[in-house]
Amino acid sequence: MRAIFTALLPVLASTNAALADCESNDAALEGAARFEISGDLAYDKSTDLTWQRCSVGQRFDGSVGSCVGTTSKFTFEEAQTIGTGGWRTPTLEEYGTIVARYCRDPAIDLTVFPGTISENYWSSIFTNPMTWYFSTRGGSPNPTYYTSMKYAVRLVKTGR
């Protein structure tokens, strides 16, 4: 029995890592209703921001309705240069608008942002001598001196 459990442990751990613990309540319904979903994009009607539903490195697979692939990791400097065509690394305030307080680990609504796992995401904020990242684990901003750390990025743009 112990051998079976030991063999299944990596599978169980990876399955749980991909699922947020979200409450099913009015706040959850209202949170998801803010967004107009169109394939790999989520337009937030309350902030006039369009988000890429997948982290950089992943791609949206419409046949399964989720982001697939591996999330890419970047240094702070790299994260500031990957957006093109109006896409950019979000501010802390912008990240704060997609926090789903009704979800935890990650604190992101996976119906809007499928395939998101608990990661640190770079923001565009630099306040000398610190840079800031956003943790989807608890939905909070955090400072760091280490711009060489490699974190995930989710891109955003203003408007549609």
Short mmCIF file of C-alpha atoms in Angstrom, two decimals:
data_model
loop_
_atom_site.label_atom_id
_atom_site.label_comp_id
_atom_site.label_asym_id
_atom_site.label_seq_id
_atom_site.Cartn_x
_atom_site.Cartn_y
_atom_site.Cartn_z
CA MET A 1 0.00 0.00 0.00
CA ARG A 2 2.81 2.41 0.88
CA ALA A 3 4.46 1.76 -2.52
CA ILE A 4 1.21 2.66 -4.33
CA PHE A 5 0.84 5.89 -2.35
CA THR A 6 4.49 6.79 -2.98
CA ALA A 7 4.06 6.16 -6.71
CA LEU A 8 0.90 8.31 -6.84
CA LEU A 9 2.30 11.19 -4.78
CA PRO A 10 3.82 13.09 -7.75
CA VAL A 11 0.56 12.74 -9.71
CA LEU A 12 -1.54 13.96 -6.79
CA ALA A 13 0.81 16.85 -6.12
CA SER A 14 0.77 18.01 -9.74
CA THR A 15 -3.02 17.69 -9.95
CA ASN A 16 -3.57 19.76 -6.81
CA ALA A 17 -1.05 22.38 -7.91
CA ALA A 18 -3.13 23.15 -10.99
CA LEU A 19 -6.43 23.59 -9.15
CA ALA A 20 -7.36 26.67 -7.18
CA ASP A 21 -9.46 26.33 -4.08
CA CYS A 22 -12.34 28.65 -4.99
CA GLU A 23 -15.58 29.29 -3.18
CA SER A 24 -18.74 29.05 -5.20
CA ASN A 25 -20.65 32.14 -4.14
CA ASP A 26 -22.01 35.45 -5.39
CA ALA A 27 -18.56 37.07 -5.29
CA ALA A 28 -17.24 34.35 -7.60
CA LEU A 29 -20.10 34.83 -10.05
CA GLU A 30 -19.66 38.61 -10.06
CA GLY A 31 -15.89 38.30 -10.44
CA ALA A 32 -16.05 36.14 -13.54
CA ALA A 33 -18.92 38.22 -14.99
CA ARG A 34 -16.63 41.29 -15.13
CA PHE A 35 -14.72 39.68 -17.97
CA GLU A 36 -15.59 39.25 -21.62
CA ILE A 37 -13.76 36.12 -22.71
CA SER A 38 -12.66 35.75 -26.32
CA GLY A 39 -10.33 32.79 -26.86
CA ASP A 40 -6.97 33.67 -25.36
CA LEU A 41 -8.04 37.17 -24.19
CA ALA A 42 -10.04 38.41 -21.21
CA TYR A 43 -11.36 41.98 -21.35
CA ASP A 44 -12.10 43.43 -17.91
CA LYS A 45 -15.12 45.71 -18.32
CA SER A 46 -14.51 47.39 -14.97
CA THR A 47 -10.91 48.46 -15.63
CA ASP A 48 -10.77 48.69 -19.45
CA LEU A 49 -7.82 46.29 -19.47
CA THR A 50 -7.35 43.31 -21.74
CA TRP A 51 -5.38 40.43 -20.28
CA GLN A 52 -3.73 37.51 -21.97
CA ARG A 53 -5.40 34.54 -20.31
CA CYS A 54 -2.22 32.48 -20.43
CA SER A 55 1.14 33.21 -18.87
CA VAL A 56 3.95 33.97 -21.30
CA GLY A 57 5.24 30.65 -22.62
CA GLN A 58 1.83 28.99 -22.55
CA ARG A 59 -0.72 29.03 -25.34
CA PHE A 60 -4.50 28.84 -25.22
CA ASP A 61 -5.88 25.59 -26.60
CA GLY A 62 -9.52 26.15 -27.51
CA SER A 63 -10.18 22.42 -27.88
CA VAL A 64 -9.59 21.93 -24.15
CA GLY A 65 -10.47 25.48 -23.05
CA SER A 66 -7.23 25.95 -21.15
CA CYS A 67 -3.68 27.20 -21.31
CA VAL A 68 -1.18 24.50 -22.16
CA GLY A 69 2.58 24.41 -22.15
CA THR A 70 5.17 25.59 -19.70
CA THR A 71 5.22 29.05 -18.20
CA SER A 72 8.42 30.88 -19.19
CA LYS A 73 10.50 32.64 -16.54
CA PHE A 74 12.29 35.96 -16.96
CA THR A 75 14.53 38.34 -15.05
CA PHE A 76 13.02 41.73 -14.20
CA GLU A 77 14.82 43.39 -17.12
CA GLU A 78 13.71 40.71 -19.58
CA ALA A 79 10.13 40.96 -18.36
CA GLN A 80 10.03 44.66 -19.25
CA THR A 81 10.93 44.01 -22.88
CA ILE A 82 8.74 41.09 -23.95
CA GLY A 83 5.54 43.00 -24.66
CA THR A 84 4.86 44.29 -28.19
CA GLY A 85 1.91 45.90 -29.94
CA GLY A 86 0.65 47.58 -26.77
CA TRP A 87 1.15 44.49 -24.59
CA ARG A 88 3.20 45.16 -21.46
CA THR A 89 4.08 43.88 -18.01
CA PRO A 90 1.34 45.01 -15.58
CA THR A 91 1.66 47.34 -12.62
CA LEU A 92 0.96 46.03 -9.12
CA GLU A 93 -2.36 47.86 -9.12
CA GLU A 94 -3.36 46.14 -12.37
CA TYR A 95 -2.43 42.72 -10.99
CA GLY A 96 -4.51 43.56 -7.94
CA THR A 97 -7.61 43.89 -10.13
CA ILE A 98 -7.47 40.23 -11.15
CA VAL A 99 -7.01 38.83 -7.65
CA ALA A 100 -9.94 36.57 -6.86
CA ARG A 101 -10.41 36.84 -3.09
CA TYR A 102 -12.76 33.88 -3.33
CA CYS A 103 -9.88 31.68 -4.55
CA ARG A 104 -6.60 30.70 -2.98
CA ASP A 105 -3.46 28.97 -4.14
CA PRO A 106 -3.66 30.47 -6.73
CA ALA A 107 -5.76 33.51 -5.86
CA ILE A 108 -6.83 33.75 -9.51
CA ASP A 109 -10.13 32.67 -11.06
CA LEU A 110 -9.20 29.74 -13.26
CA THR A 111 -12.35 30.11 -15.34
CA VAL A 112 -10.91 33.43 -16.54
CA PHE A 113 -7.19 32.54 -16.37
CA PRO A 114 -7.03 28.76 -16.92
CA GLY A 115 -3.79 26.93 -16.32
CA THR A 116 -2.47 29.49 -13.84
CA ILE A 117 -0.46 27.94 -11.05
CA SER A 118 0.86 29.51 -7.87
CA GLU A 119 3.79 31.53 -9.17
CA ASN A 120 5.56 34.82 -8.71
CA TYR A 121 4.88 37.26 -11.58
CA TRP A 122 6.99 40.30 -12.37
CA SER A 123 5.33 43.70 -12.31
CA SER A 124 6.61 46.79 -14.12
CA ILE A 125 7.32 48.57 -10.83
CA PHE A 126 10.85 49.55 -9.85
CA THR A 127 11.33 51.66 -6.74
CA ASN A 128 15.05 52.05 -6.27
CA PRO A 129 16.62 49.84 -5.00
CA MET A 130 13.74 47.35 -5.16
CA THR A 131 11.61 45.76 -7.82
CA TRP A 132 8.17 44.33 -7.18
CA TYR A 133 6.54 41.07 -8.09
CA PHE A 134 3.07 39.71 -7.60
CA SER A 135 2.39 36.34 -5.98
CA THR A 136 -0.61 34.42 -7.28
CA ARG A 137 -0.33 32.08 -4.29
CA GLY A 138 -1.91 34.61 -1.95
CA GLY A 139 -2.66 37.47 -4.33
CA SER A 140 -0.17 39.91 -2.85
CA PRO A 141 2.58 42.28 -4.04
CA ASN A 142 6.10 41.71 -2.74
CA PRO A 143 9.38 43.63 -3.01
CA THR A 144 12.76 42.16 -3.87
CA TYR A 145 16.29 43.41 -4.39
CA TYR A 146 17.03 40.53 -6.76
CA THR A 147 16.21 41.56 -10.32
CA SER A 148 18.02 38.47 -11.59
CA MET A 149 15.37 36.16 -10.13
CA LYS A 150 13.35 34.41 -12.82
CA TYR A 151 9.59 34.86 -12.47
CA ALA A 152 6.59 34.41 -14.72
CA VAL A 153 4.88 37.19 -16.71
CA ARG A 154 1.27 37.76 -17.74
CA LEU A 155 0.78 40.53 -20.28
CA VAL A 156 -1.89 43.25 -20.28
CA LYS A 157 -2.88 46.18 -22.48
CA THR A 158 -5.18 49.13 -22.04
CA GLY A 159 -8.47 48.94 -23.94
CA ARG A 160 -9.65 46.21 -26.23
#
